[in-house]
Coordinates of C-alpha atoms and ligand atoms in Angstrom, one line a residue:
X3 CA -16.5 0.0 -1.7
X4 CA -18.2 2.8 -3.2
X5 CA -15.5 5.1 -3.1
X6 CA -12.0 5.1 -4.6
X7 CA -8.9 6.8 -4.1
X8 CA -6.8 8.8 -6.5
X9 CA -3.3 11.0 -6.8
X10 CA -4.1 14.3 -7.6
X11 CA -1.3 16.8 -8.4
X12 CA -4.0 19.9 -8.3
X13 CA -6.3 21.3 -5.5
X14 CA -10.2 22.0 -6.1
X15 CA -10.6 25.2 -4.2
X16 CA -14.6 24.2 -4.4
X17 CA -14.3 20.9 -2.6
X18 CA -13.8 19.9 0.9
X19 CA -10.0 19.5 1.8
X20 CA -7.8 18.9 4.6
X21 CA -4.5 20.1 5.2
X22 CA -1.8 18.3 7.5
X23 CA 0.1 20.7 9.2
X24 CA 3.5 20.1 10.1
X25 CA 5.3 23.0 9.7
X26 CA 3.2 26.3 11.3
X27 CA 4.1 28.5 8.9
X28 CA 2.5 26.7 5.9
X29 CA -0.6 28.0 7.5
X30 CA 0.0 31.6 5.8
X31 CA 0.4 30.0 2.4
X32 CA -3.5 28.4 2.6
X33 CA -5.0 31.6 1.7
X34 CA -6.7 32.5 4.9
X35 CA -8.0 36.2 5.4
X36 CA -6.2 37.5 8.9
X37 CA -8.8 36.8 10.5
X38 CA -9.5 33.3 9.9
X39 CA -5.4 33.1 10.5
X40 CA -6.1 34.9 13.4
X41 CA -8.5 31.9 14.7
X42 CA -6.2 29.1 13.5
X43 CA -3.9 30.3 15.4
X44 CA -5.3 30.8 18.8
X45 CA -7.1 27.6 18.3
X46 CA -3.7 25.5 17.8
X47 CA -2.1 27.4 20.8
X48 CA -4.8 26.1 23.1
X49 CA -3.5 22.2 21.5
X50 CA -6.5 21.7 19.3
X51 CA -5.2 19.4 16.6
X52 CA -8.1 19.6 14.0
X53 CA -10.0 22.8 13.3
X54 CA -12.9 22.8 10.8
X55 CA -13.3 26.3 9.0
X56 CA -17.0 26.5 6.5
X57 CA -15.8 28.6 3.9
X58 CA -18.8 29.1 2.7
X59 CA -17.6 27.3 -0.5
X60 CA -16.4 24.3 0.8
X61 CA -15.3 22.4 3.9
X62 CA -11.7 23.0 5.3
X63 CA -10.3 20.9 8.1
X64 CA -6.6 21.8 9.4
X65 CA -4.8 19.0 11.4
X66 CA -2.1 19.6 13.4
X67 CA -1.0 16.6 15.4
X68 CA 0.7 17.5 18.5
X69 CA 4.1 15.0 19.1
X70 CA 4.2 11.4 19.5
X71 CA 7.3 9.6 19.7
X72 CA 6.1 6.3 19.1
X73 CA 6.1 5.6 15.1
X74 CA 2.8 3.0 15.4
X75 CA 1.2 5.5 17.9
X76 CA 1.6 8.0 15.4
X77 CA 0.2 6.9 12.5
X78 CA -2.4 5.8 14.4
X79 CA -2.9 8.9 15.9
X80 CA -3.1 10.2 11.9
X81 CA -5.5 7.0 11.0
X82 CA -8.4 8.2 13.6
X83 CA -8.1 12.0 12.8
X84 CA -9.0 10.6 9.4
X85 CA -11.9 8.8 10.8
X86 CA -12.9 11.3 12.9
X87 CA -12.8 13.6 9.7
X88 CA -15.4 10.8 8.0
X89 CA -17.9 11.5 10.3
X90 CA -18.0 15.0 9.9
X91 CA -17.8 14.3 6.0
X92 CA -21.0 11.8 6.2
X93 CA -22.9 14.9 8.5
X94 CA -22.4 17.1 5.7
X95 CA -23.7 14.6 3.1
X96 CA -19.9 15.0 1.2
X97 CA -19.3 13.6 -1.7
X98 CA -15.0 14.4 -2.2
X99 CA -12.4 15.0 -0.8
X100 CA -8.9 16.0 -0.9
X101 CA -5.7 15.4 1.5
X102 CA -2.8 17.6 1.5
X103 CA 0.5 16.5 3.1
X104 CA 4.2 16.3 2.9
X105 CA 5.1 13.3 4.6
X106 CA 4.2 10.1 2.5
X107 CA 3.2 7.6 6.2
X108 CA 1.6 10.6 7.4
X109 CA -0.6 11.2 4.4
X110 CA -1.9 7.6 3.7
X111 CA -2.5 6.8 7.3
X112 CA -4.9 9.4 7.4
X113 CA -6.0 9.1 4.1
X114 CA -6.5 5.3 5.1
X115 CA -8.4 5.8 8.4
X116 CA -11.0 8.5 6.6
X117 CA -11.7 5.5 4.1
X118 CA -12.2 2.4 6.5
X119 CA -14.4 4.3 8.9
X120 CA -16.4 5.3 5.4
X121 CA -17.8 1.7 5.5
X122 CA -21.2 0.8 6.1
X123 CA -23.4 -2.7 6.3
X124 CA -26.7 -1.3 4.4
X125 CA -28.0 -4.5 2.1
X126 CA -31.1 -5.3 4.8
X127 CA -32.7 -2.3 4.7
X128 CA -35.2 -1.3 2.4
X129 CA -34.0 2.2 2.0
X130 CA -30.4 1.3 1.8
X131 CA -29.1 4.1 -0.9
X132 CA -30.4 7.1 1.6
X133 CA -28.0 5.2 4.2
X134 CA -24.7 4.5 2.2
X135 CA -21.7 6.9 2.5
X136 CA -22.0 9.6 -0.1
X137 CA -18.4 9.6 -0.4
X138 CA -17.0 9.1 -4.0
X139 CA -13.9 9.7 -4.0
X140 CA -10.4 11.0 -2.2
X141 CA -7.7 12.6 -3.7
X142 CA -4.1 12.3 -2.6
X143 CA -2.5 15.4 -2.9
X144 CA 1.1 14.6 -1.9
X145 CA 4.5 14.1 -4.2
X146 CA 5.6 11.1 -1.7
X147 CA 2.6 9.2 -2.7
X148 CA 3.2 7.3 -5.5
X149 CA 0.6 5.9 -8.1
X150 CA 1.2 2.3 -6.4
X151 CA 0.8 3.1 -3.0
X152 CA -2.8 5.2 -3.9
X153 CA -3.7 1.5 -5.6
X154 CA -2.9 -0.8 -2.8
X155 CA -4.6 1.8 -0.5
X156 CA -7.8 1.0 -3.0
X157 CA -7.0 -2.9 -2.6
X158 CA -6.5 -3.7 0.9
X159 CA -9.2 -1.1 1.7
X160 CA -11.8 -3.0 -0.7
X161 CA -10.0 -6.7 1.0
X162 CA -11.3 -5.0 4.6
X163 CA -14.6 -4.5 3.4
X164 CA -15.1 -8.0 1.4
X165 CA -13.9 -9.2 4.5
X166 CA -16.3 -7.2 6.8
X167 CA -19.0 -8.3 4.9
X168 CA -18.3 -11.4 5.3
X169 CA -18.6 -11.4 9.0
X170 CA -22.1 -9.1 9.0
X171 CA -24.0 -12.0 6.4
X172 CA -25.7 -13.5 9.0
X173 CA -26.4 -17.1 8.4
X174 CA -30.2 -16.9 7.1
X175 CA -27.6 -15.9 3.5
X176 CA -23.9 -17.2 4.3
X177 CA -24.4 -20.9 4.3
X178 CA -21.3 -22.5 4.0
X179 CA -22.1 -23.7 0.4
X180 CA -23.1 -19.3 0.0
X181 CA -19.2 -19.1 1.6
X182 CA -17.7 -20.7 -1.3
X183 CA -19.7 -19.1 -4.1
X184 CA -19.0 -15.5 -2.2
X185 CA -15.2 -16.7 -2.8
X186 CA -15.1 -17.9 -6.0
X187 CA -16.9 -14.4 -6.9
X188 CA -13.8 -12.6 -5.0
X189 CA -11.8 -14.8 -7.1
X190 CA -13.2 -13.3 -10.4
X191 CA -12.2 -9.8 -10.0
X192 CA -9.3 -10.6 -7.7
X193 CA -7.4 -12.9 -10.4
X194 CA -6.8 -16.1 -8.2
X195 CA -7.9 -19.7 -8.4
X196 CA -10.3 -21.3 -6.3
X197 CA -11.6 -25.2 -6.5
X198 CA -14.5 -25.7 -3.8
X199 CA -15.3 -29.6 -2.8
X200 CA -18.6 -30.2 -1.5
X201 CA -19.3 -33.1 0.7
X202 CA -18.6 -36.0 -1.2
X203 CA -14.8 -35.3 -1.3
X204 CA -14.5 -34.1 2.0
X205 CA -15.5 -37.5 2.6
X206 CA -12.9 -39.3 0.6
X207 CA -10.2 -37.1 1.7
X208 CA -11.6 -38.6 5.4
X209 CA -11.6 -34.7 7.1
X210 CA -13.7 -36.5 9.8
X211 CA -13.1 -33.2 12.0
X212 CA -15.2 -30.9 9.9
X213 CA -17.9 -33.5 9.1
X214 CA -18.2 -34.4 12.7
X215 CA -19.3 -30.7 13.1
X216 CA -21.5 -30.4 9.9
X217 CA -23.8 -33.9 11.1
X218 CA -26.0 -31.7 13.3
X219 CA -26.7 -29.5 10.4
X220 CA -29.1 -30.0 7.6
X221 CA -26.4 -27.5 5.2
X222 CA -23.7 -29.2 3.8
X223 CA -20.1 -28.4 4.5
X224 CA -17.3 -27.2 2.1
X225 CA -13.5 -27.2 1.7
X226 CA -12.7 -24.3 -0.7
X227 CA -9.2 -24.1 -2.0
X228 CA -8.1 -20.5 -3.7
X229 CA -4.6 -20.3 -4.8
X230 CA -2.7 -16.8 -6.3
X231 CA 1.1 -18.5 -8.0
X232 CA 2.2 -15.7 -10.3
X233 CA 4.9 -16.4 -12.2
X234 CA 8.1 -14.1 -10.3
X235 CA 6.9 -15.9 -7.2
X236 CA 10.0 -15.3 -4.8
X237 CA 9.1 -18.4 -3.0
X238 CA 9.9 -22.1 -3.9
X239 CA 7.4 -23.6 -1.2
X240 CA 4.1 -22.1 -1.0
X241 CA 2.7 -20.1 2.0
X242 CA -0.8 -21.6 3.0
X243 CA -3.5 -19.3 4.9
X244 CA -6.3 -21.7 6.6
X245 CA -9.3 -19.7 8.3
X246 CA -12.3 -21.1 10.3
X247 CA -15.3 -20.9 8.4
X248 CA -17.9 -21.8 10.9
X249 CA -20.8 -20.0 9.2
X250 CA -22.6 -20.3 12.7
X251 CA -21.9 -21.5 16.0
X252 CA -24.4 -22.3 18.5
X253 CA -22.1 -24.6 20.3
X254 CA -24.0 -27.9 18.9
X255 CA -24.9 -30.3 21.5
X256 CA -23.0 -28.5 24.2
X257 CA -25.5 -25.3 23.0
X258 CA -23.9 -22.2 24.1
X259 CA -26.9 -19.7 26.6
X260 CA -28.6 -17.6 24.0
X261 CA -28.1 -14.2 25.5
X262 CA -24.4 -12.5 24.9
X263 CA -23.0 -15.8 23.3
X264 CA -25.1 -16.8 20.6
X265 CA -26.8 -14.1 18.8
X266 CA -22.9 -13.0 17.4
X267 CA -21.6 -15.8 16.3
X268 CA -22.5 -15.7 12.8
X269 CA -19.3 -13.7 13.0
X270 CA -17.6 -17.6 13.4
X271 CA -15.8 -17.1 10.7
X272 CA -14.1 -14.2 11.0
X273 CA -10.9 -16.6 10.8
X274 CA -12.0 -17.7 7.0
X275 CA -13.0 -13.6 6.1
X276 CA -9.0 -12.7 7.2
X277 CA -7.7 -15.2 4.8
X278 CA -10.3 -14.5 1.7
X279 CA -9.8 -10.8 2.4
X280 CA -6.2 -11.3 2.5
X281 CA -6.3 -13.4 -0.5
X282 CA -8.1 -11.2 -2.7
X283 CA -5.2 -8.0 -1.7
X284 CA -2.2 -10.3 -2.6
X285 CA -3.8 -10.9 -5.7
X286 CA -5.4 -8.2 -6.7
X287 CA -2.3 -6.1 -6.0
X288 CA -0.1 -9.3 -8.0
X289 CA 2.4 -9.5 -4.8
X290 CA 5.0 -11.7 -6.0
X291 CA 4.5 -14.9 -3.5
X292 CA 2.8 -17.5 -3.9
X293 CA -0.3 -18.0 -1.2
X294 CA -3.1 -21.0 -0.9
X295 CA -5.6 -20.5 1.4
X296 CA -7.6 -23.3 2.6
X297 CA -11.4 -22.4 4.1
X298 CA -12.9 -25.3 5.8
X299 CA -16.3 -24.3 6.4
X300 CA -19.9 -25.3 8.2
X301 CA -22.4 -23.9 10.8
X302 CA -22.0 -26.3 14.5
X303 CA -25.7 -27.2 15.2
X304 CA -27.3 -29.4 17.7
X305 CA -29.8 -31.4 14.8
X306 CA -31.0 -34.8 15.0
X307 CA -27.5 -36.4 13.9
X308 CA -25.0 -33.8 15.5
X309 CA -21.8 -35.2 17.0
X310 CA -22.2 -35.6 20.5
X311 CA -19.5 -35.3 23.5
X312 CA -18.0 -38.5 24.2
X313 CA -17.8 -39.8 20.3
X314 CA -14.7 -40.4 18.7
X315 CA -13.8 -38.9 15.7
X316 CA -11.4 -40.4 13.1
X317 CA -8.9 -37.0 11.4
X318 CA -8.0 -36.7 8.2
X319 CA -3.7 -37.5 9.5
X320 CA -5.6 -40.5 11.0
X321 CA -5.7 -39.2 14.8
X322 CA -8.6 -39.9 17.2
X323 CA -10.0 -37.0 18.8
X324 CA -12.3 -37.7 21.9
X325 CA -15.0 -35.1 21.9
X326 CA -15.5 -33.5 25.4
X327 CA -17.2 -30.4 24.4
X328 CA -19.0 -30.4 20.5
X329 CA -18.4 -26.1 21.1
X330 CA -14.8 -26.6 20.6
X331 CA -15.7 -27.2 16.8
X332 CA -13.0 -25.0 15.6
X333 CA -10.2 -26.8 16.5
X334 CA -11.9 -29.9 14.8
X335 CA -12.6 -28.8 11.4
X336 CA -9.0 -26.3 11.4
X337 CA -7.0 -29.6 12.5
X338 CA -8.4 -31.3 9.3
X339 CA -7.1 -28.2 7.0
X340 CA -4.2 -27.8 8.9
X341 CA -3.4 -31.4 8.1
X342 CA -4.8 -31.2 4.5
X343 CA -2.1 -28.5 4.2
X344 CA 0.9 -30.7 4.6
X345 CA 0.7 -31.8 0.9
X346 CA 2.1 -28.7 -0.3
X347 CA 5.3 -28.8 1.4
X348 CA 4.8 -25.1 2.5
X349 CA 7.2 -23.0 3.5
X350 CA 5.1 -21.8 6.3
X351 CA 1.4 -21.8 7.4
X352 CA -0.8 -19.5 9.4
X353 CA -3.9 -20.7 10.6
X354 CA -6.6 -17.8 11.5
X355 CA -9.8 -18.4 13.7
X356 CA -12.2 -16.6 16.1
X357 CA -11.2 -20.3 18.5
X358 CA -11.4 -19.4 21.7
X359 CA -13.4 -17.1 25.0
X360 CA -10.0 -17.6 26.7
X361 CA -8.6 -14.9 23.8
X362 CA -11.4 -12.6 24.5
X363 CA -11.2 -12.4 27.8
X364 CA -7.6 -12.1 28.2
X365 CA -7.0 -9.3 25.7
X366 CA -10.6 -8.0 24.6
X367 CA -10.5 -6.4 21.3
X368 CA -7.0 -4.9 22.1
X369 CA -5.2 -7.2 20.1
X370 CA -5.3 -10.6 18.3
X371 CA -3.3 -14.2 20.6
X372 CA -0.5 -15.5 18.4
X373 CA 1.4 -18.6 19.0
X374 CA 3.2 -21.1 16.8
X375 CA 6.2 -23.2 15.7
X376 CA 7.5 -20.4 12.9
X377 CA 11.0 -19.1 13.8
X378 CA 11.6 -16.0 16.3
X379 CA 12.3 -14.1 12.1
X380 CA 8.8 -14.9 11.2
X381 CA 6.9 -14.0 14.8
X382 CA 8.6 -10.8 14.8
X383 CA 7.9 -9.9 11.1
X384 CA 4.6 -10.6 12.1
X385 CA 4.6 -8.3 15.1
X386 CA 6.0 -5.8 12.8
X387 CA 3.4 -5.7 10.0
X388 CA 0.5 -5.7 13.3
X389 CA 2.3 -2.7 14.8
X390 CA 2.9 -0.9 11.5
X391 CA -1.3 -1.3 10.4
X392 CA -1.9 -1.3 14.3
X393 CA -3.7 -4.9 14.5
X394 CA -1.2 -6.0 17.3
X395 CA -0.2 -9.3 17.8
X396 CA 0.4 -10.8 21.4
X397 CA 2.7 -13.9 21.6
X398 CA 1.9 -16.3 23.8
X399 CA 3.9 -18.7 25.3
X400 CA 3.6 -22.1 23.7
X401 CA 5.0 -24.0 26.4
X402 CA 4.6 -28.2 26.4
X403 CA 2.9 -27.5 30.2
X404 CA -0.2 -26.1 27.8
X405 CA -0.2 -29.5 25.9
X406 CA -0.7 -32.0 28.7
X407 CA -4.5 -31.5 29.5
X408 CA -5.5 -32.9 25.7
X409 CA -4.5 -36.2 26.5
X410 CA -7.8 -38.8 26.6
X411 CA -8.1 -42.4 28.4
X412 CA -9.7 -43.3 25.1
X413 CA -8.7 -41.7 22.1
X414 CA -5.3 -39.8 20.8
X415 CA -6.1 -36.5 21.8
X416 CA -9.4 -35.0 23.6
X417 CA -10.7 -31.4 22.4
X418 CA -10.8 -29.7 25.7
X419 CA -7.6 -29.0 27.5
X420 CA -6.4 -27.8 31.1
X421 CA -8.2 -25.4 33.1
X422 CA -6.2 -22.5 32.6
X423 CA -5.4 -20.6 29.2
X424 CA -7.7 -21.7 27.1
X425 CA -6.8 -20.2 23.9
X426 CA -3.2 -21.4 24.3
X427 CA -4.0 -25.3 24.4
X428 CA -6.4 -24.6 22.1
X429 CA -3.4 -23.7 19.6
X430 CA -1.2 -26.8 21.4
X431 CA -4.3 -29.6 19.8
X432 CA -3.8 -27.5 16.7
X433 CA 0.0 -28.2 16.4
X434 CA -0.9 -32.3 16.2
X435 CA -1.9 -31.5 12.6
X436 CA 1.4 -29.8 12.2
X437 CA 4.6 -30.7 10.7
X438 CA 5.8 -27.2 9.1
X439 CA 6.8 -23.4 10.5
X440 CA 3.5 -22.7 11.7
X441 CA 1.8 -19.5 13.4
X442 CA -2.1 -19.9 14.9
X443 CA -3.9 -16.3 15.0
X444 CA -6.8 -16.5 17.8
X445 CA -8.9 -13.1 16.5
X446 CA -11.9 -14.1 18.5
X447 CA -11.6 -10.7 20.0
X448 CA -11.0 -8.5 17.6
X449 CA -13.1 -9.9 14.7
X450 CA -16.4 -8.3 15.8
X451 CA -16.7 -5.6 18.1
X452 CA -19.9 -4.3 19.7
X453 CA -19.5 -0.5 19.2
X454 CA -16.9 1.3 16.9
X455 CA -13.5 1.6 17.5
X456 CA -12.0 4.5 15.3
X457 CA -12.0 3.5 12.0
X458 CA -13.4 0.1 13.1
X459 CA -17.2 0.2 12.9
X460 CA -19.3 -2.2 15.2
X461 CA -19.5 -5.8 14.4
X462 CA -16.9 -7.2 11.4
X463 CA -13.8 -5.1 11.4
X464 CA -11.7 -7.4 9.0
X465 CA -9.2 -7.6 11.1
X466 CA -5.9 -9.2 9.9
X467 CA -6.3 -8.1 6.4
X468 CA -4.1 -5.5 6.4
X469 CA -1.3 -6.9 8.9
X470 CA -1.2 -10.1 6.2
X471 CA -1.0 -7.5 3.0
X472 CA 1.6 -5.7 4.7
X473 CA 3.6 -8.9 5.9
X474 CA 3.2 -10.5 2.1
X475 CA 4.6 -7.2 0.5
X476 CA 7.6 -7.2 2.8
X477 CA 8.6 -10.9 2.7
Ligands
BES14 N1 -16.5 -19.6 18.5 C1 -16.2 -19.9 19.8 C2 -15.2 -18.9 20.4 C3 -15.6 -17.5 20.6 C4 -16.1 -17.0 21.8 C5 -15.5 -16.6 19.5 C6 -16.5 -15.7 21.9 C7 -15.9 -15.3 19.7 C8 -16.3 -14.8 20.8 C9 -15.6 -21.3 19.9 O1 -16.0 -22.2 19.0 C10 -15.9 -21.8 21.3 O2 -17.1 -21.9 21.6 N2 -14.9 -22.0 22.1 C11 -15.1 -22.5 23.4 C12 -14.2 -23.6 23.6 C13 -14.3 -24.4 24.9 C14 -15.6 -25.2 24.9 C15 -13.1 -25.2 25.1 C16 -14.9 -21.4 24.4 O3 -13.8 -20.7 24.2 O4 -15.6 -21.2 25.3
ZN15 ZN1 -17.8 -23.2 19.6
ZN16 ZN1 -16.7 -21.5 17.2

């Protein structure tokens, strides 16, 4: 992140600045000539809701939303003026600027959407400093805003970008084994604990689902462990984050067609970027609960050894999975964290992956498929925190009907299920590994999107890292 965000109690007549508008007579006190008032005010009769005046000086940009009476719809509505505001900031080659408001939502919601959409993937070009933001800094101008909330604006927006990152590395870099050493760097400036076991105890701890899916690769595969336990921690029983970290996909035996399938799924592990991304905000911002995340990681490829369908793979609880389809990978090396997890006695676990087509084409990049065992409290906290950082969260229903396709002739479970909603039975092999309030997050689509969104640019948005920080800081 190369730009940060600050409180500011003065304004900089020289620099660029926006004002929000709510009440229409605060527009005499900006120190407009007539005529300039006389503009403003045309324009916002005709329901424009941003006007950019040059003053010669500097930039001025007055926003004046017209009414929504939905509270998530209007903070979004704030959250892309303020992206819409970066691009016209990046044209001009800008290096600050300032937000006025009143209202403290208001104010940070745009403040927040100018900075996510001021993000950039630029490390593979050769001339990347003449194509990073210019942006430096932005300065709150707002007595609602409180020191805090300008720092955890700074966090979770730096937790988006680690977490974007992550998903743009493409594989030729973010090896599994480059995965782990990516979080234990986080770690460092984040504050919390990681231990990363490399193939030797992945095999005594018998997580025969993710080595099953590393055999066709000539990487190894890693099980990193991070862990943020402050010492006010609220809760007795930990919470555990697991995300996929399947570094690469290209659907190993059962090979996936190269065109519109394969060339994106470096982005595999958009499940694994939530959770580090997440990780790094709780910590960095010292919420008082005490997380583990667990990131089971390795690309799925179809080399000389790979797992094949119709093996049988021992899991680390000691269930046989028949293997119908070697591209439902996920599943495999989730259900071994999942059941990994169990050991801490947690107070609740969410599991986040990019699992399952069935998501993608029943929701697109709308929203993220959630499903789970945690109580009706939990689902619709969740729902909550997506609304309030708009990454919404669609229940599903997790009825046994979903279940009843995994069963095998020959094994415990098989890793393909019924014919119809793919993503759900994908969550209903998941639960097996289960025994603990438990929500599955399919992201696969909104963790990498094709062309921008808003504030989300094309390919990784970080999705989830905001709705978690948000959750965490309410629990
Ligand atoms: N990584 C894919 C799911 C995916 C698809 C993510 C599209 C993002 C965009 C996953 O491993 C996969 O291949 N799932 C299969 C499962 C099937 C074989 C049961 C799928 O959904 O097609
Ligand atoms: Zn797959
Ligand atoms: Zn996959």
């Amino acid at each position: 992140m190369n730009f940060k965000y600050q409180k500011s109690t003065k304004i900089n007549s020289k620099e660029a600045i926006v004002y929000i508008i709510e009440n229409s007579s605060s527009i005499e006190n900006l120190g407009l000539t007539n005529q300039q008032l006389k503009y403003v005010k045309s324009r916002f009769k005709e329901k424009t809701e941003c006007i950019e005046l040059n003053l010669y000086t500097h930039q001025m940009f007055l926003f004046k939303p017209t009414k929504e009476k939905d509270e998530t719809l209007r903070l979004e509505k704030y959250r892309l003026e303020g992206a819409n505001i970066a691009t016209k900031l990046s044209k001009l080659g800008l290096s600050t600027v300032q937000i006025v408001g009143a209202d403290r939502d208001l104010t940070l919601a745009l403040s927040e959407g100018l900075g996510l959409k001021s993000y950039g993937f630029n490390k593979y070009f050769k001339d990347k400093k003449d194509r990073e933001s210019k942006l430096k800094s932005i300065s709150i101008i707002c007595n609602k805003v409180s020191k805090i909330d300008v720092e955890r604006l700074n966090i979770t927006t730096a937790g988006v970008f680690y977490s974007r990152d992550l998903v743009n590395e493409p594989l030729s870099f973010l090896t599994a084994t480059q995965l782990s050493k990516e979080i234990v760097t986080l770690s460092k400036e984040a504050g919390f604990s990681v231990e990363v076991f490399g193939k030797k105890k992945i095999e005594a701890l018998k997580m025969g689902g993710l080595l099953a899916v590393n055999k066709g690769s000539i990487d190894p595969p890693t099980f990193t462990v991070m862990e943020w336990k402050p010492k006010n921690a609220k809760n007795k029983k930990p919470y555990v984050l697991v995300g996929k970290g399947v570094v690469y996909d290209t659907g190993g035996l059962s090979l996936k067609p190269t065109a519109n399938s394969m060339d994106q799924m470096k982005s595999d592990m958009g499940g694994a970027a939530m959770m580090v991304g997440a990780m790094y905000s709780i910590a960095r911002a010292k919420l008082d609960v005490h997380v583990i995340g667990l990131i089971p990681a390795t690309d799925n490829r179809p080399g000389l050894n790979a797992y094949a369908p119709g093996d049988i793979v021992k899991m680390h609880n000691g269930l046989t999975v028949e293997v119908k389809n070697t591209d439902a990978e996920g599943r495999m090396l989730l259900a071994d964290a999942l059941s990994y997890a169990q050991k801490y006695k947690p107070a609740l676990v969410f599991d986040a992956a990019t699992l399952t087509g069935a998501a993608v084409r029943s929701f697109g990049t709308a929203g993220a498929c959630i499903m789970g065992t945690a109580s009706d409290n939990v689902f619709t906290a969740i729902e909550k925190s997506g609304n309030r950082v708009f990454e919404r969260m669609i229940k599903q229903p997790f009825w046994a009907d979903y279940g009843k396709g995994l069963e095998s002739d020959i094994a415990d479970l098989k890793n393909l299920g019924g014919p119809y909603g793919g993503h759900i039975s994908a969550g209903k092999f998941l639960e097996h590994f289960t025994d603990y309030p438990w929500i599955h997050f399919d992201i696969a689509g909104t963790a990498f999107i094709n062309k921008p969104e808003g504030y989300r640019p094309k390919w990784g948005t970080g999705t989830g890292v905001r709705m978690l920080f948000d959750f965490f800081a309410n629990v």
